mmCIF file of C-alpha atoms in Angstrom:
data_model
loop_
_atom_site.group_PDB
_atom_site.id
_atom_site.type_symbol
_atom_site.label_atom_id
_atom_site.label_comp_id
_atom_site.label_asym_id
_atom_site.label_seq_id
_atom_site.Cartn_x
_atom_site.Cartn_y
_atom_site.Cartn_z
ATOM 1 C CA UNK Q 1 13.673 4.966 0.597
ATOM 2 C CA UNK Q 2 13.499 7.328 -2.233
ATOM 3 C CA UNK Q 3 10.725 9.902 -2.490
ATOM 4 C CA UNK Q 4 8.450 9.946 -5.654
ATOM 5 C CA UNK Q 5 6.520 12.672 -7.429
ATOM 6 C CA UNK Q 6 3.441 12.072 -9.255
ATOM 7 C CA UNK Q 7 1.060 14.435 -11.101
ATOM 8 C CA UNK Q 8 -2.071 14.709 -8.822
ATOM 9 C CA UNK Q 9 -4.450 13.936 -11.635
ATOM 10 C CA UNK Q 10 -4.686 12.831 -15.228
ATOM 11 C CA UNK Q 11 -7.716 12.118 -17.463
ATOM 12 C CA UNK Q 12 -7.592 9.408 -20.368
ATOM 13 C CA UNK Q 13 -10.131 8.582 -23.061
ATOM 14 C CA UNK Q 14 -11.532 4.943 -22.818
ATOM 15 C CA UNK Q 15 -9.730 2.840 -25.319
ATOM 16 C CA UNK Q 16 -6.495 4.937 -25.446
ATOM 17 C CA UNK Q 17 -3.302 4.304 -23.644
ATOM 18 C CA UNK Q 18 -2.933 5.978 -20.217
ATOM 19 C CA UNK Q 19 0.695 6.900 -19.546
ATOM 20 C CA UNK Q 20 1.332 7.678 -15.700
ATOM 21 C CA UNK Q 21 4.570 9.372 -14.950
ATOM 22 C CA UNK Q 22 6.589 8.982 -11.777
ATOM 23 C CA UNK Q 23 9.979 10.785 -10.846
ATOM 24 C CA UNK Q 24 12.354 9.160 -8.387
ATOM 25 C CA UNK Q 25 15.434 11.245 -9.088
ATOM 26 C CA UNK Q 26 17.191 10.125 -5.734
ATOM 27 C CA UNK Q 27 16.636 6.249 -6.473
ATOM 28 C CA UNK Q 28 19.523 4.236 -5.259
ATOM 29 C CA UNK Q 29 21.078 1.309 -7.171
ATOM 30 C CA UNK Q 30 19.319 -1.594 -5.425
ATOM 31 C CA UNK Q 31 15.826 0.114 -5.074
ATOM 32 C CA UNK Q 32 12.788 -1.206 -7.140
ATOM 33 C CA UNK Q 33 9.969 0.728 -8.484
ATOM 34 C CA UNK Q 34 6.416 -0.656 -7.654
ATOM 35 C CA UNK Q 35 3.132 0.440 -8.892
ATOM 36 C CA UNK Q 36 -0.290 -0.099 -6.957
ATOM 37 C CA UNK Q 37 -3.679 1.075 -7.575
ATOM 38 C CA UNK Q 38 -6.610 1.869 -5.535
ATOM 39 C CA UNK Q 39 -10.257 1.789 -6.876
ATOM 40 C CA UNK Q 40 -12.587 4.110 -4.609
ATOM 41 C CA UNK Q 41 -11.831 3.237 -0.965
ATOM 42 C CA UNK Q 42 -10.785 -0.416 -1.706
ATOM 43 C CA UNK Q 43 -7.509 -1.998 -0.467
ATOM 44 C CA UNK Q 44 -4.678 -0.932 -2.884
ATOM 45 C CA UNK Q 45 -3.972 -3.405 -5.611
ATOM 46 C CA UNK Q 46 -0.456 -4.342 -6.930
ATOM 47 C CA UNK Q 47 0.159 -3.864 -10.620
ATOM 48 C CA UNK Q 48 3.889 -4.228 -11.528
ATOM 49 C CA UNK Q 49 7.273 -3.674 -10.318
ATOM 50 C CA UNK Q 50 11.001 -3.320 -12.046
ATOM 51 C CA UNK Q 51 14.478 -2.419 -11.245
ATOM 52 C CA UNK Q 52 15.822 -1.127 -14.407
ATOM 53 C CA UNK Q 53 14.529 -3.400 -17.515
ATOM 54 C CA UNK Q 54 10.973 -2.805 -18.862
ATOM 55 C CA UNK Q 55 8.353 -4.889 -17.656
ATOM 56 C CA UNK Q 56 5.241 -6.121 -18.795
ATOM 57 C CA UNK Q 57 2.379 -8.269 -17.298
ATOM 58 C CA UNK Q 58 -1.473 -8.739 -18.209
ATOM 59 C CA UNK Q 59 -2.288 -5.387 -16.438
ATOM 60 C CA UNK Q 60 0.381 -3.161 -17.564
ATOM 61 C CA UNK Q 61 3.683 -1.927 -19.013
ATOM 62 C CA UNK Q 62 6.546 -0.239 -16.725
ATOM 63 C CA UNK Q 63 9.070 1.992 -18.668
ATOM 64 C CA UNK Q 64 12.259 2.880 -16.553
ATOM 65 C CA UNK Q 65 14.429 5.532 -17.946
ATOM 66 C CA UNK Q 66 18.076 4.547 -18.426
ATOM 67 C CA UNK Q 67 19.133 6.629 -15.429
ATOM 68 C CA UNK Q 68 16.386 5.199 -13.496
ATOM 69 C CA UNK Q 69 15.303 8.649 -12.331
ATOM 70 C CA UNK Q 70 11.728 8.283 -13.573
ATOM 71 C CA UNK Q 71 9.266 5.520 -14.867
ATOM 72 C CA UNK Q 72 6.156 5.382 -16.440
ATOM 73 C CA UNK Q 73 3.233 3.159 -16.032
ATOM 74 C CA UNK Q 74 1.406 2.352 -19.180
ATOM 75 C CA UNK Q 75 -2.228 1.044 -19.448
ATOM 76 C CA UNK Q 76 -2.410 0.087 -23.104
ATOM 77 C CA UNK Q 77 -6.316 0.245 -23.573
ATOM 78 C CA UNK Q 78 -7.692 1.954 -20.609
ATOM 79 C CA UNK Q 79 -11.206 1.326 -19.645
ATOM 80 C CA UNK Q 80 -13.580 2.683 -17.203
ATOM 81 C CA UNK Q 81 -12.689 0.295 -14.544
ATOM 82 C CA UNK Q 82 -9.134 1.754 -14.601
ATOM 83 C CA UNK Q 83 -10.366 4.774 -13.088
ATOM 84 C CA UNK Q 84 -8.461 4.726 -9.720
ATOM 85 C CA UNK Q 85 -5.483 6.424 -7.846
ATOM 86 C CA UNK Q 86 -2.189 5.236 -9.029
ATOM 87 C CA UNK Q 87 0.787 4.985 -6.336
ATOM 88 C CA UNK Q 88 4.480 4.801 -7.420
ATOM 89 C CA UNK Q 89 6.561 3.559 -4.571
ATOM 90 C CA UNK Q 90 10.477 3.074 -4.888
ATOM 91 C CA UNK Q 91 11.988 0.799 -2.230
ATOM 92 C CA UNK Q 92 14.811 -1.796 -1.831
ATOM 93 C CA UNK Q 93 14.535 -5.499 -0.843
ATOM 94 C CA UNK Q 94 16.719 -5.208 2.215
ATOM 95 C CA UNK Q 95 17.379 -2.788 4.869
ATOM 96 C CA UNK Q 96 14.396 -0.701 5.527
ATOM 97 C CA UNK Q 97 10.970 -2.375 5.412
ATOM 98 C CA UNK Q 98 8.961 0.897 5.387
ATOM 99 C CA UNK Q 99 6.697 1.818 2.585
ATOM 100 C CA UNK Q 100 6.044 5.473 1.502
ATOM 101 C CA UNK Q 101 2.863 5.662 -0.734
ATOM 102 C CA UNK Q 102 2.407 9.392 -1.154
ATOM 103 C CA UNK Q 103 -0.722 10.813 -2.375
ATOM 104 C CA UNK Q 104 -0.547 9.047 -6.026
ATOM 105 C CA UNK Q 105 -2.044 10.304 -9.334
ATOM 106 C CA UNK Q 106 -5.891 10.201 -9.606
ATOM 107 C CA UNK Q 107 -6.779 8.702 -13.064
ATOM 108 C CA UNK Q 108 -10.085 9.231 -14.546
ATOM 109 C CA UNK Q 109 -10.915 7.378 -17.580
ATOM 110 C CA UNK Q 110 -13.501 9.230 -19.868
ATOM 111 C CA UNK Q 111 -16.014 7.320 -21.795
ATOM 112 C CA UNK X 1 -9.162 -18.062 -1.542
ATOM 113 C CA UNK X 2 -5.826 -16.202 -0.655
ATOM 114 C CA UNK X 3 -6.933 -13.078 1.272
ATOM 115 C CA UNK X 4 -6.354 -10.601 4.208
ATOM 116 C CA UNK X 5 -9.454 -10.103 6.291
ATOM 117 C CA UNK X 6 -9.998 -7.167 8.708
ATOM 118 C CA UNK X 7 -12.551 -6.983 11.405
ATOM 119 C CA UNK X 8 -14.822 -4.981 11.995
ATOM 120 C CA UNK X 9 -15.131 -3.343 8.551
ATOM 121 C CA UNK X 10 -16.933 -0.027 10.116
ATOM 122 C CA UNK X 11 -16.726 0.935 13.780
ATOM 123 C CA UNK X 12 -18.014 4.068 15.353
ATOM 124 C CA UNK X 13 -16.733 4.552 18.889
ATOM 125 C CA UNK X 14 -16.328 7.366 21.612
ATOM 126 C CA UNK X 15 -13.003 8.947 22.760
ATOM 127 C CA UNK X 16 -11.160 6.829 25.217
ATOM 128 C CA UNK X 17 -12.842 3.588 24.711
ATOM 129 C CA UNK X 18 -10.079 0.972 23.918
ATOM 130 C CA UNK X 19 -10.622 -0.877 20.710
ATOM 131 C CA UNK X 20 -8.810 -3.556 18.600
ATOM 132 C CA UNK X 21 -9.071 -3.941 14.839
ATOM 133 C CA UNK X 22 -7.978 -7.532 13.728
ATOM 134 C CA UNK X 23 -6.001 -8.675 10.644
ATOM 135 C CA UNK X 24 -5.638 -11.914 9.227
ATOM 136 C CA UNK X 25 -4.083 -13.386 6.520
ATOM 137 C CA UNK X 26 -4.141 -17.125 5.008
ATOM 138 C CA UNK X 27 -0.845 -16.831 2.596
ATOM 139 C CA UNK X 28 1.673 -17.692 5.361
ATOM 140 C CA UNK X 29 3.347 -14.236 4.732
ATOM 141 C CA UNK X 30 6.073 -13.276 7.127
ATOM 142 C CA UNK X 31 5.583 -9.383 6.880
ATOM 143 C CA UNK X 32 2.539 -7.723 7.747
ATOM 144 C CA UNK X 33 1.664 -3.858 8.114
ATOM 145 C CA UNK X 34 -0.881 -1.499 8.966
ATOM 146 C CA UNK X 35 -1.919 1.826 7.113
ATOM 147 C CA UNK X 36 -4.124 4.769 7.600
ATOM 148 C CA UNK X 37 -5.449 6.708 4.751
ATOM 149 C CA UNK X 38 -6.951 10.330 5.228
ATOM 150 C CA UNK X 39 -8.118 12.622 2.522
ATOM 151 C CA UNK X 40 -5.163 14.550 0.848
ATOM 152 C CA UNK X 41 -2.528 12.803 2.838
ATOM 153 C CA UNK X 42 -2.628 9.362 1.061
ATOM 154 C CA UNK X 43 -1.659 6.122 2.663
ATOM 155 C CA UNK X 44 0.768 6.196 5.626
ATOM 156 C CA UNK X 45 2.296 3.313 7.324
ATOM 157 C CA UNK X 46 1.550 2.874 11.137
ATOM 158 C CA UNK X 47 3.381 -0.261 12.144
ATOM 159 C CA UNK X 48 4.829 -3.176 10.249
ATOM 160 C CA UNK X 49 5.928 -6.655 11.377
ATOM 161 C CA UNK X 50 8.783 -8.753 9.545
ATOM 162 C CA UNK X 51 7.721 -11.985 11.443
ATOM 163 C CA UNK X 52 6.433 -13.235 14.701
ATOM 164 C CA UNK X 53 7.536 -11.111 17.584
ATOM 165 C CA UNK X 54 9.390 -8.592 15.446
ATOM 166 C CA UNK X 55 7.580 -5.352 14.684
ATOM 167 C CA UNK X 56 8.627 -1.937 14.060
ATOM 168 C CA UNK X 57 7.298 1.706 13.760
ATOM 169 C CA UNK X 58 5.959 3.174 10.529
ATOM 170 C CA UNK X 59 5.735 6.917 9.820
ATOM 171 C CA UNK X 60 2.699 7.589 12.170
ATOM 172 C CA UNK X 61 2.849 5.151 15.217
ATOM 173 C CA UNK X 62 1.697 7.527 17.948
ATOM 174 C CA UNK X 63 -1.543 6.240 19.655
ATOM 175 C CA UNK X 64 -1.305 2.918 18.328
ATOM 176 C CA UNK X 65 0.085 -0.527 19.488
ATOM 177 C CA UNK X 66 0.444 -3.751 17.584
ATOM 178 C CA UNK X 67 1.403 -7.285 18.437
ATOM 179 C CA UNK X 68 2.432 -10.312 16.396
ATOM 180 C CA UNK X 69 2.060 -13.452 18.552
ATOM 181 C CA UNK X 70 1.249 -15.769 15.366
ATOM 182 C CA UNK X 71 2.271 -15.324 12.092
ATOM 183 C CA UNK X 72 -1.265 -15.094 10.507
ATOM 184 C CA UNK X 73 -2.600 -12.341 12.762
ATOM 185 C CA UNK X 74 -1.570 -8.758 13.292
ATOM 186 C CA UNK X 75 -4.025 -6.865 15.394
ATOM 187 C CA UNK X 76 -3.917 -2.926 15.488
ATOM 188 C CA UNK X 77 -4.844 -1.598 19.166
ATOM 189 C CA UNK X 78 -6.037 1.820 19.952
ATOM 190 C CA UNK X 79 -5.753 2.114 23.854
ATOM 191 C CA UNK X 80 -7.307 5.364 24.073
ATOM 192 C CA UNK X 81 -8.683 6.481 20.650
ATOM 193 C CA UNK X 82 -9.067 10.193 19.825
ATOM 194 C CA UNK X 83 -11.034 12.064 17.114
ATOM 195 C CA UNK X 84 -7.742 12.441 15.223
ATOM 196 C CA UNK X 85 -7.593 8.748 14.625
ATOM 197 C CA UNK X 86 -10.939 8.759 12.589
ATOM 198 C CA UNK X 87 -9.605 7.156 9.403
ATOM 199 C CA UNK X 88 -9.736 4.326 6.956
ATOM 200 C CA UNK X 89 -7.381 1.746 7.905
ATOM 201 C CA UNK X 90 -5.800 -0.928 5.998
ATOM 202 C CA UNK X 91 -3.831 -4.172 6.659
ATOM 203 C CA UNK X 92 -1.496 -5.643 4.345
ATOM 204 C CA UNK X 93 0.825 -8.814 4.105
ATOM 205 C CA UNK X 94 3.613 -10.053 1.766
ATOM 206 C CA UNK X 95 6.148 -12.760 1.476
ATOM 207 C CA UNK X 96 9.595 -11.718 3.004
ATOM 208 C CA UNK X 97 12.897 -11.838 1.045
ATOM 209 C CA UNK X 98 13.471 -12.712 -2.514
ATOM 210 C CA UNK X 99 15.755 -11.151 -4.937
ATOM 211 C CA UNK X 100 13.166 -8.726 -6.406
ATOM 212 C CA UNK X 101 10.844 -8.455 -3.557
ATOM 213 C CA UNK X 102 7.405 -9.335 -3.343
ATOM 214 C CA UNK X 103 4.104 -7.484 -3.747
ATOM 215 C CA UNK X 104 1.839 -6.575 -0.922
ATOM 216 C CA UNK X 105 -1.881 -7.692 -0.455
ATOM 217 C CA UNK X 106 -4.098 -5.526 0.935
ATOM 218 C CA UNK X 107 -7.378 -6.166 3.093
ATOM 219 C CA UNK X 108 -10.640 -4.465 2.366
ATOM 220 C CA UNK X 109 -10.278 -1.795 4.937
ATOM 221 C CA UNK X 110 -11.756 -0.529 8.110
ATOM 222 C CA UNK X 111 -13.539 2.752 8.565
ATOM 223 C CA UNK X 112 -13.191 3.898 12.134
ATOM 224 C CA UNK X 113 -15.056 6.956 13.418
ATOM 225 C CA UNK X 114 -14.062 8.427 16.800
ATOM 226 C CA UNK X 115 -16.583 10.818 18.381
#
């Protein structure tokens, strides 16, 4: 599975959009991009995933560049409850079944 | 309610005393996995199981054992715990297969301290 690179931390003002980048330059054609978040020391929570098209759900939007080497998770109107560590993971749907979470981005939403 | 449960949630034990952390899911998921989380190291996968009687090593399997005798349960066994296994442990499960894959559901975590 491809390795991902994320900034260690970011701040965002409450009510503004939070844009969290992820680099995955070695991603292969059948690998999806997944995003999870972890609030305090709770179990991680799934947010969204995609292959090459942009995706949107009730929590967030996922923008994947055309070359698929990077992506951005967008929280359109960040709230204080969105303060968490956000993990970007790249993996395929067949073959290896390992997950590599890395250390993620610590997002702090400021009042 | 669909969920992954872990027991115990907190455990303090001594070096060398065998322990088992249980994990159970009620979603009929084929895939289950164990992770540990340590400050500065993020989440690291210990073992995973793709179905009953099928398990494989993750990135940090040393010192741990698992078994998958039933679909819903995936216990983590520490035969001889050591202080470097002090950590926060998470169990997770998900459906297997599918074109686009499925998300993992995580348990609430077990905080283990080995003295």
